Amino acid sequence: MTTTDFTLNDTAITVYQNGLEETITYNGKSVSQKNALFGTRHEFVIENDNYEVITAFDYAGRWDNKVQFRKNGKLLEEKRAQASFLTQTAAIILLLAATFLLIRLF
């Protein structure tokens, strides 16, 4: 499991990723939970503010997860977190399958 923490004015937002599911907590309370192997977008409202946590697996770079934290559409912070073993394995399998299919086409 990968954990990414953000802090904003005494507010703790934590992103938990296990490769199949992501959970977002706001000051310890779960505010969003989604299935996500390669990333997703979480949207939730706290005290009239719109929050987004966007996660994405980075294939081209370091093979890790990029996690963005936004408030009312404004990017507040971006962090990188190590991708889970499951996510990395699935990415390798998909890349090998795509390579095999391309080779078969030519």
The first five atom37 places (N, CA, C, CB, O) and aatype in JSON, in Angstrom:
{
  "aatype": [12, 16, 16, 16, 3, 13, 16, 10, 2, 3, 16, 0, 9, 16, 19, 18, 5, 2, 7, 10, 6, 6, 16, 9, 16, 18, 2, 7, 11, 15, 19, 15, 5, 11, 2, 0, 10, 13, 7, 16, 1, 8, 6, 13, 19, 9, 6, 2, 3, 2, 18, 6, 19, 9, 16, 0, 13, 3, 18, 0, 7, 1, 17, 3, 2, 11, 19, 5, 13, 1, 11, 2, 7, 11, 10, 10, 6, 6, 11, 1, 0, 5, 0, 15, 13, 10, 16, 5, 16, 0, 0, 9, 9, 10, 10, 10, 0, 0, 16, 13, 10, 10, 9, 1, 10, 13],
  "atom_mask": [
    [1, 1, 1, 1, 1],
    [1, 1, 1, 1, 1],
    [1, 1, 1, 1, 1],
    [1, 1, 1, 1, 1],
    [1, 1, 1, 1, 1],
    [1, 1, 1, 1, 1],
    [1, 1, 1, 1, 1],
    [1, 1, 1, 1, 1],
    [1, 1, 1, 1, 1],
    [1, 1, 1, 1, 1],
    [1, 1, 1, 1, 1],
    [1, 1, 1, 1, 1],
    [1, 1, 1, 1, 1],
    [1, 1, 1, 1, 1],
    [1, 1, 1, 1, 1],
    [1, 1, 1, 1, 1],
    [1, 1, 1, 1, 1],
    [1, 1, 1, 1, 1],
    [1, 1, 1, 0, 1],
    [1, 1, 1, 1, 1],
    [1, 1, 1, 1, 1],
    [1, 1, 1, 1, 1],
    [1, 1, 1, 1, 1],
    [1, 1, 1, 1, 1],
    [1, 1, 1, 1, 1],
    [1, 1, 1, 1, 1],
    [1, 1, 1, 1, 1],
    [1, 1, 1, 0, 1],
    [1, 1, 1, 1, 1],
    [1, 1, 1, 1, 1],
    [1, 1, 1, 1, 1],
    [1, 1, 1, 1, 1],
    [1, 1, 1, 1, 1],
    [1, 1, 1, 1, 1],
    [1, 1, 1, 1, 1],
    [1, 1, 1, 1, 1],
    [1, 1, 1, 1, 1],
    [1, 1, 1, 1, 1],
    [1, 1, 1, 0, 1],
    [1, 1, 1, 1, 1],
    [1, 1, 1, 1, 1],
    [1, 1, 1, 1, 1],
    [1, 1, 1, 1, 1],
    [1, 1, 1, 1, 1],
    [1, 1, 1, 1, 1],
    [1, 1, 1, 1, 1],
    [1, 1, 1, 1, 1],
    [1, 1, 1, 1, 1],
    [1, 1, 1, 1, 1],
    [1, 1, 1, 1, 1],
    [1, 1, 1, 1, 1],
    [1, 1, 1, 1, 1],
    [1, 1, 1, 1, 1],
    [1, 1, 1, 1, 1],
    [1, 1, 1, 1, 1],
    [1, 1, 1, 1, 1],
    [1, 1, 1, 1, 1],
    [1, 1, 1, 1, 1],
    [1, 1, 1, 1, 1],
    [1, 1, 1, 1, 1],
    [1, 1, 1, 0, 1],
    [1, 1, 1, 1, 1],
    [1, 1, 1, 1, 1],
    [1, 1, 1, 1, 1],
    [1, 1, 1, 1, 1],
    [1, 1, 1, 1, 1],
    [1, 1, 1, 1, 1],
    [1, 1, 1, 1, 1],
    [1, 1, 1, 1, 1],
    [1, 1, 1, 1, 1],
    [1, 1, 1, 1, 1],
    [1, 1, 1, 1, 1],
    [1, 1, 1, 0, 1],
    [1, 1, 1, 1, 1],
    [1, 1, 1, 1, 1],
    [1, 1, 1, 1, 1],
    [1, 1, 1, 1, 1],
    [1, 1, 1, 1, 1],
    [1, 1, 1, 1, 1],
    [1, 1, 1, 1, 1],
    [1, 1, 1, 1, 1],
    [1, 1, 1, 1, 1],
    [1, 1, 1, 1, 1],
    [1, 1, 1, 1, 1],
    [1, 1, 1, 1, 1],
    [1, 1, 1, 1, 1],
    [1, 1, 1, 1, 1],
    [1, 1, 1, 1, 1],
    [1, 1, 1, 1, 1],
    [1, 1, 1, 1, 1],
    [1, 1, 1, 1, 1],
    [1, 1, 1, 1, 1],
    [1, 1, 1, 1, 1],
    [1, 1, 1, 1, 1],
    [1, 1, 1, 1, 1],
    [1, 1, 1, 1, 1],
    [1, 1, 1, 1, 1],
    [1, 1, 1, 1, 1],
    [1, 1, 1, 1, 1],
    [1, 1, 1, 1, 1],
    [1, 1, 1, 1, 1],
    [1, 1, 1, 1, 1],
    [1, 1, 1, 1, 1],
    [1, 1, 1, 1, 1],
    [1, 1, 1, 1, 1],
    [1, 1, 1, 1, 1]
  ],
  "atom_positions": [
    [[0.85, -1.18, 0.0], [0.0, 0.0, 0.0], [0.89, 1.23, 0.0], [-0.96, 0.0, 1.22], [1.91, 1.29, 0.68]],
    [[0.46, 2.21, -0.78], [1.16, 3.48, -0.87], [0.32, 4.55, -0.2], [1.47, 3.86, -2.34], [-0.9, 4.59, -0.37]],
    [[0.96, 5.42, 0.56], [0.26, 6.51, 1.23], [0.92, 7.82, 0.83], [0.28, 6.32, 2.78], [2.14, 7.96, 0.87]],
    [[0.08, 8.8, 0.44], [0.56, 10.14, 0.12], [-0.21, 11.12, 0.97], [0.4, 10.46, -1.41], [-1.44, 11.1, 0.99]],
    [[0.51, 11.98, 1.69], [-0.13, 12.94, 2.59], [0.01, 14.36, 2.06], [0.49, 12.84, 4.01], [1.06, 14.75, 1.53]],
    [[-1.06, 15.12, 2.21], [-1.07, 16.55, 1.92], [-1.56, 17.26, 3.16], [-1.97, 16.88, 0.67], [-2.43, 16.76, 3.87]],
    [[-1.0, 18.43, 3.44], [-1.44, 19.24, 4.57], [-1.73, 20.65, 4.09], [-0.39, 19.25, 5.72], [-0.91, 21.26, 3.4]],
    [[-2.9, 21.16, 4.45], [-3.3, 22.5, 4.04], [-4.0, 23.16, 5.21], [-4.23, 22.45, 2.8], [-5.11, 22.78, 5.57]],
    [[-3.37, 24.16, 5.81], [-3.98, 24.91, 6.92], [-4.58, 23.99, 7.98], [-5.06, 25.84, 6.38], [-5.78, 24.05, 8.25]],
    [[-3.79, 23.16, 8.56], [-4.21, 22.22, 9.6], [-5.19, 21.16, 9.11], [-4.83, 22.97, 10.74], [-5.86, 20.52, 9.92]],
    [[-5.29, 20.97, 7.82], [-6.15, 19.95, 7.24], [-5.25, 18.86, 6.67], [-7.09, 20.54, 6.14], [-4.35, 19.13, 5.89]],
    [[-5.5, 17.63, 7.07], [-4.72, 16.5, 6.59], [-5.53, 15.72, 5.57], [-4.28, 15.59, 7.76], [-6.63, 15.24, 5.88]],
    [[-5.0, 15.58, 4.36], [-5.63, 14.78, 3.33], [-4.65, 13.66, 2.99], [-6.0, 15.63, 2.06], [-3.48, 13.91, 2.69]],
    [[-5.14, 12.44, 3.05], [-4.29, 11.28, 2.8], [-4.88, 10.45, 1.67], [-4.14, 10.43, 4.08], [-6.08, 10.22, 1.61]],
    [[-4.0, 10.01, 0.77], [-4.38, 9.15, -0.35], [-3.78, 7.78, -0.08], [-3.89, 9.74, -1.73], [-2.56, 7.62, 0.01]],
    [[-4.64, 6.79, 0.05], [-4.21, 5.4, 0.24], [-4.42, 4.67, -1.08], [-4.98, 4.7, 1.41], [-5.53, 4.67, -1.62]],
    [[-3.36, 4.03, -1.6], [-3.44, 3.29, -2.85], [-2.9, 1.88, -2.62], [-2.65, 4.0, -3.98], [-1.81, 1.71, -2.09]],
    [[-3.69, 0.87, -3.02], [-3.2, -0.5, -2.87], [-3.08, -1.22, -4.2], [-4.13, -1.27, -1.96], [-2.83, -2.43, -4.23]],
    [[-3.24, -0.51, -5.3], [-3.11, -1.12, -6.62], [-4.45, -1.41, -7.26], [0.0, 0.0, 0.0], [-4.56, -1.39, -8.48]],
    [[-5.47, -1.69, -6.47], [-6.81, -1.94, -7.0], [-7.82, -0.9, -6.55], [-7.28, -3.31, -6.58], [-8.86, -0.72, -7.18]],
    [[-7.51, -0.22, -5.46], [-8.46, 0.7, -4.87], [-7.72, 1.89, -4.26], [-9.31, -0.02, -3.8], [-6.6, 1.78, -3.77]],
    [[-8.39, 3.04, -4.31], [-7.86, 4.24, -3.68], [-8.89, 4.78, -2.7], [-7.48, 5.32, -4.73], [-10.09, 4.78, -2.98]],
    [[-8.4, 5.24, -1.56], [-9.25, 5.85, -0.56], [-8.66, 7.2, -0.18], [-9.41, 4.95, 0.69], [-7.45, 7.3, 0.06]],
    [[-9.5, 8.23, -0.13], [-9.08, 9.56, 0.26], [-9.7, 9.86, 1.62], [-9.5, 10.63, -0.81], [-10.9, 9.7, 1.81]],
    [[-8.86, 10.3, 2.56], [-9.38, 10.72, 3.86], [-9.1, 12.19, 4.07], [-8.75, 9.88, 5.0], [-8.07, 12.71, 3.63]],
    [[-10.02, 12.85, 4.74], [-9.93, 14.27, 5.07], [-10.0, 14.35, 6.59], [-11.07, 15.12, 4.39], [-11.04, 14.08, 7.18]],
    [[-8.88, 14.73, 7.21], [-8.78, 14.73, 8.68], [-9.23, 13.4, 9.28], [-9.62, 15.88, 9.28], [-9.92, 13.37, 10.29]],
    [[-8.82, 12.31, 8.64], [-9.11, 10.98, 9.15], [-10.44, 10.38, 8.74], [0.0, 0.0, 0.0], [-10.69, 9.21, 9.01]],
    [[-11.3, 11.16, 8.08], [-12.62, 10.69, 7.67], [-12.6, 10.38, 6.17], [-13.72, 11.74, 8.0], [-12.16, 11.21, 5.37]],
    [[-13.06, 9.19, 5.79], [-13.09, 8.8, 4.39], [-14.08, 9.68, 3.62], [-13.47, 7.31, 4.25], [-15.25, 9.79, 3.99]],
    [[-13.6, 10.3, 2.53], [-14.46, 11.17, 1.72], [-14.61, 10.66, 0.28], [-13.9, 12.58, 1.7], [-15.5, 11.13, -0.44]],
    [[-13.79, 9.72, -0.14], [-13.9, 9.15, -1.48], [-13.19, 7.82, -1.53], [-13.32, 10.11, -2.54], [-12.14, 7.62, -0.92]],
    [[-13.8, 6.89, -2.28], [-13.2, 5.58, -2.45], [-13.57, 5.08, -3.84], [-13.67, 4.57, -1.33], [-14.75, 5.05, -4.2]],
    [[-12.56, 4.69, -4.63], [-12.81, 4.23, -6.0], [-11.85, 3.1, -6.34], [-12.65, 5.4, -7.01], [-10.76, 2.99, -5.8]],
    [[-12.3, 2.25, -7.27], [-11.42, 1.26, -7.85], [-10.5, 1.97, -8.82], [-12.22, 0.13, -8.55], [-10.95, 2.8, -9.61]],
    [[-9.23, 1.66, -8.77], [-8.27, 2.34, -9.65], [-6.99, 1.55, -9.74], [-7.99, 3.77, -9.14], [-6.25, 1.42, -8.76]],
    [[-6.72, 1.01, -10.93], [-5.46, 0.31, -11.12], [-4.38, 1.27, -11.6], [-5.63, -0.83, -12.12], [-3.24, 1.21, -11.15]],
    [[-4.74, 2.17, -12.53], [-3.76, 3.1, -13.1], [-4.08, 4.55, -12.8], [-3.68, 2.9, -14.59], [-3.51, 5.44, -13.43]],
    [[-4.99, 4.81, -11.86], [-5.29, 6.17, -11.47], [-6.75, 6.53, -11.71], [0.0, 0.0, 0.0], [-7.47, 5.83, -12.43]],
    [[-7.18, 7.62, -11.09], [-8.56, 8.08, -11.22], [-8.66, 9.5, -10.7], [-9.53, 7.14, -10.47], [-7.66, 10.1, -10.28]],
    [[-9.86, 10.03, -10.72], [-10.13, 11.38, -10.2], [-11.15, 11.25, -9.07], [-10.67, 12.34, -11.34], [-12.22, 10.66, -9.24]],
    [[-10.8, 11.8, -7.93], [-11.7, 11.85, -6.77], [-12.17, 13.28, -6.62], [-11.0, 11.33, -5.46], [-11.36, 14.21, -6.63]],
    [[-13.48, 13.47, -6.47], [-14.03, 14.8, -6.26], [-14.91, 14.77, -5.02], [-14.84, 15.28, -7.51], [-15.72, 13.85, -4.84]],
    [[-14.74, 15.77, -4.17], [-15.55, 15.85, -2.96], [-15.64, 17.3, -2.51], [-14.97, 14.96, -1.82], [-14.8, 18.12, -2.87]],
    [[-16.66, 17.61, -1.73], [-16.91, 18.97, -1.27], [-16.79, 18.99, 0.24], [-18.31, 19.49, -1.73], [-17.39, 18.16, 0.94]],
    [[-16.01, 19.95, 0.75], [-15.85, 20.16, 2.19], [-16.06, 21.66, 2.44], [-14.43, 19.67, 2.72], [-15.35, 22.5, 1.88]],
    [[-17.01, 21.99, 3.27], [-17.28, 23.39, 3.65], [-17.32, 24.31, 2.43], [-16.22, 23.87, 4.62], [-16.62, 25.33, 2.4]],
    [[-18.13, 23.97, 1.44], [-18.35, 24.78, 0.22], [-17.13, 24.89, -0.69], [-18.78, 26.14, 0.61], [-17.15, 25.67, -1.64]],
    [[-16.08, 24.13, -0.42], [-14.92, 24.1, -1.3], [-14.91, 22.78, -2.07], [-13.6, 24.29, -0.5], [-15.17, 21.72, -1.5]],
    [[-14.6, 22.86, -3.36], [-14.51, 21.67, -4.21], [-13.07, 21.17, -4.22], [-15.01, 21.97, -5.65], [-12.16, 21.92, -4.58]],
    [[-12.88, 19.94, -3.84], [-11.55, 19.33, -3.82], [-11.48, 18.24, -4.88], [-11.23, 18.75, -2.42], [-12.47, 17.57, -5.19]],
    [[-10.29, 18.09, -5.45], [-10.01, 17.01, -6.37], [-8.67, 16.4, -6.0], [-10.01, 17.51, -7.85], [-7.71, 17.1, -5.69]],
    [[-8.62, 15.09, -6.04], [-7.36, 14.37, -5.95], [-7.29, 13.52, -7.21], [-7.27, 13.47, -4.62], [-8.14, 12.67, -7.45]],
    [[-6.27, 13.78, -8.02], [-6.12, 13.1, -9.3], [-4.86, 12.24, -9.22], [-6.04, 14.12, -10.48], [-3.77, 12.72, -8.92]],
    [[-5.04, 10.95, -9.5], [-3.9, 10.03, -9.47], [-3.7, 9.47, -10.88], [-4.13, 8.88, -8.43], [-4.66, 9.26, -11.62]],
    [[-2.45, 9.24, -11.24], [-2.14, 8.68, -12.55], [-0.83, 7.92, -12.48], [-2.06, 9.8, -13.62], [0.12, 8.35, -11.84]],
    [[-0.79, 6.77, -13.14], [0.43, 6.0, -13.24], [1.28, 6.58, -14.36], [0.13, 4.48, -13.47], [0.77, 6.8, -15.46]],
    [[2.54, 6.82, -14.11], [3.45, 7.43, -15.08], [4.24, 6.33, -15.79], [4.4, 8.44, -14.4], [5.19, 5.77, -15.22]],
    [[3.85, 6.02, -17.02], [4.54, 4.99, -17.8], [5.87, 5.47, -18.34], [3.66, 4.52, -18.94], [6.85, 4.73, -18.35]],
    [[5.89, 6.71, -18.79], [7.04, 7.21, -19.53], [8.21, 7.61, -18.64], [6.63, 8.38, -20.35], [9.36, 7.6, -19.09]],
    [[7.95, 7.94, -17.44], [9.01, 8.45, -16.57], [9.56, 7.4, -15.64], [0.0, 0.0, 0.0], [10.28, 6.48, -16.05]],
    [[9.22, 7.55, -14.37], [9.84, 6.72, -13.33], [8.99, 5.53, -12.93], [10.12, 7.56, -12.11], [9.33, 4.84, -11.97]],
    [[7.92, 5.26, -13.63], [7.02, 4.15, -13.31], [6.51, 4.28, -11.87], [7.73, 2.78, -13.51], [6.6, 3.35, -11.07]],
    [[6.0, 5.45, -11.58], [5.45, 5.7, -10.26], [4.09, 6.38, -10.41], [6.42, 6.58, -9.41], [3.62, 6.58, -11.53]],
    [[3.48, 6.74, -9.31], [2.18, 7.41, -9.33], [2.37, 8.9, -9.12], [1.25, 6.83, -8.25], [3.11, 9.34, -8.24]],
    [[1.68, 9.68, -9.95], [1.63, 11.12, -9.78], [0.31, 11.42, -9.08], [1.76, 11.88, -11.16], [-0.75, 10.97, -9.52]],
    [[0.36, 12.18, -7.99], [-0.83, 12.51, -7.22], [-0.95, 14.03, -7.14], [-0.78, 11.87, -5.78], [-0.06, 14.7, -6.62]],
    [[-2.06, 14.57, -7.67], [-2.3, 16.0, -7.63], [-3.43, 16.31, -6.65], [-2.65, 16.54, -9.04], [-4.41, 15.58, -6.55]],
    [[-3.26, 17.39, -5.93], [-4.27, 17.86, -4.97], [-4.73, 19.24, -5.43], [-3.71, 17.9, -3.5], [-3.92, 20.16, -5.54]],
    [[-6.03, 19.38, -5.69], [-6.6, 20.64, -6.18], [-7.72, 21.1, -5.27], [-7.1, 20.48, -7.62], [-8.47, 20.3, -4.72]],
    [[-7.83, 22.42, -5.14], [-8.93, 23.03, -4.38], [-9.55, 24.09, -5.27], [-8.43, 23.64, -3.02], [-8.87, 25.0, -5.73]],
    [[-10.86, 23.96, -5.5], [-11.59, 24.88, -6.38], [-10.91, 25.05, -7.74], [-11.75, 26.25, -5.7], [-10.82, 26.16, -8.27]],
    [[-10.41, 23.94, -8.28], [-9.79, 23.93, -9.6], [-8.34, 24.34, -9.64], [0.0, 0.0, 0.0], [-7.7, 24.21, -10.68]],
    [[-7.8, 24.84, -8.54], [-6.42, 25.32, -8.5], [-5.5, 24.22, -7.97], [-6.3, 26.59, -7.63], [-5.75, 23.65, -6.91]],
    [[-4.44, 23.94, -8.71], [-3.46, 22.95, -8.27], [-2.71, 23.5, -7.06], [-2.47, 22.58, -9.41], [-2.05, 24.54, -7.15]],
    [[-2.82, 22.8, -5.94], [-2.12, 23.23, -4.72], [-0.8, 22.51, -4.55], [-3.0, 23.0, -3.5], [0.19, 23.09, -4.1]],
    [[-0.79, 21.22, -4.92], [0.44, 20.45, -4.72], [0.39, 19.2, -5.58], [0.62, 20.08, -3.23], [-0.68, 18.64, -5.85]],
    [[1.57, 18.78, -5.99], [1.71, 17.53, -6.75], [2.84, 16.73, -6.13], [1.97, 17.8, -8.27], [3.92, 17.26, -5.85]],
    [[2.59, 15.46, -5.91], [3.62, 14.58, -5.34], [3.72, 13.31, -6.17], [3.3, 14.25, -3.86], [2.82, 12.97, -6.93]],
    [[4.82, 12.65, -5.99], [5.02, 11.34, -6.61], [5.13, 10.3, -5.52], [6.29, 11.33, -7.52], [5.73, 10.53, -4.47]],
    [[4.53, 9.17, -5.79], [4.55, 8.07, -4.82], [4.89, 6.79, -5.56], [3.18, 7.94, -4.07], [4.55, 6.64, -6.74]],
    [[5.55, 5.89, -4.9], [5.9, 4.62, -5.53], [4.63, 3.85, -5.87], [6.81, 3.78, -4.61], [3.75, 3.7, -5.03]],
    [[4.56, 3.37, -7.1], [3.41, 2.58, -7.52], [3.47, 1.21, -6.85], [3.38, 2.43, -9.07], [4.55, 0.7, -6.55]],
    [[2.31, 0.64, -6.63], [2.26, -0.68, -6.0], [2.84, -1.73, -6.94], [0.8, -1.04, -5.62], [2.92, -1.53, -8.15]],
    [[3.24, -2.84, -6.38], [3.77, -3.95, -7.16], [2.73, -4.43, -8.17], [4.2, -5.1, -6.23], [3.07, -4.75, -9.3]],
    [[1.48, -4.48, -7.75], [0.39, -4.91, -8.63], [0.25, -3.98, -9.84], [-0.92, -4.97, -7.85], [0.1, -4.45, -10.96]],
    [[0.31, -2.69, -9.61], [0.2, -1.73, -10.71], [1.38, -1.85, -11.67], [0.11, -0.3, -10.16], [1.19, -1.84, -12.88]],
    [[2.58, -1.98, -11.14], [3.76, -2.11, -11.98], [3.71, -3.41, -12.79], [5.03, -2.06, -11.13], [4.05, -3.42, -13.97]],
    [[3.28, -4.49, -12.17], [3.18, -5.78, -12.85], [2.14, -5.72, -13.96], [2.83, -6.89, -11.86], [2.39, -6.2, -15.07]],
    [[0.99, -5.13, -13.68], [-0.06, -5.01, -14.69], [0.43, -4.16, -15.87], [-1.34, -4.38, -14.08], [0.13, -4.48, -17.02]],
    [[1.18, -3.11, -15.59], [1.71, -2.26, -16.66], [2.69, -3.04, -17.54], [2.41, -1.01, -16.06], [2.66, -2.91, -18.76]],
    [[3.54, -3.82, -16.93], [4.49, -4.63, -17.7], [3.76, -5.64, -18.58], [5.46, -5.37, -16.75], [4.1, -5.8, -19.75]],
    [[2.75, -6.3, -18.03], [1.98, -7.27, -18.8], [1.28, -6.59, -19.98], [0.94, -7.98, -17.91], [1.28, -7.12, -21.09]],
    [[0.68, -5.42, -19.75], [0.01, -4.7, -20.83], [0.99, -4.25, -21.91], [-0.74, -3.49, -20.26], [0.69, -4.34, -23.1]],
    [[2.15, -3.78, -21.5], [3.16, -3.37, -22.48], [3.67, -4.56, -23.3], [4.33, -2.67, -21.78], [3.87, -4.44, -24.5]],
    [[3.88, -5.69, -22.65], [4.31, -6.89, -23.38], [3.23, -7.36, -24.34], [4.66, -8.01, -22.4], [3.53, -7.75, -25.47]],
    [[1.98, -7.33, -23.9], [0.87, -7.73, -24.77], [0.76, -6.8, -25.98], [-0.45, -7.74, -23.99], [0.56, -7.27, -27.1]],
    [[0.89, -5.49, -25.75], [0.82, -4.53, -26.85], [1.98, -4.74, -27.83], [0.84, -3.09, -26.31], [1.78, -4.66, -29.04]],
    [[3.16, -4.99, -27.31], [4.32, -5.26, -28.16], [4.11, -6.51, -28.99], [5.6, -5.39, -27.32], [4.39, -6.52, -30.19]],
    [[3.61, -7.55, -28.36], [3.34, -8.81, -29.06], [2.32, -8.58, -30.19], [2.82, -9.88, -28.08], [2.51, -9.08, -31.3]],
    [[1.25, -7.83, -29.9], [0.24, -7.56, -30.93], [0.8, -6.74, -32.08], [-0.95, -6.84, -30.32], [0.46, -6.99, -33.24]],
    [[1.65, -5.76, -31.77], [2.26, -4.97, -32.84], [3.18, -5.81, -33.71], [3.04, -3.81, -32.24], [3.2, -5.65, -34.93]],
    [[3.94, -6.7, -33.1], [4.84, -7.56, -33.84], [4.04, -8.48, -34.75], [5.72, -8.38, -32.89], [4.43, -8.73, -35.89]],
    [[2.92, -8.98, -34.27], [2.07, -9.89, -35.06], [1.43, -9.16, -36.25], [0.97, -10.51, -34.17], [1.15, -9.78, -37.28]],
    [[1.21, -7.85, -36.11], [0.59, -7.1, -37.2], [1.54, -6.87, -38.37], [0.08, -5.77, -36.69], [1.11, -6.68, -39.5]],
    [[2.84, -6.87, -38.09], [3.81, -6.58, -39.14], [4.55, -7.8, -39.55], [4.77, -5.55, -38.7], [5.41, -7.73, -40.43]]
  ]
}
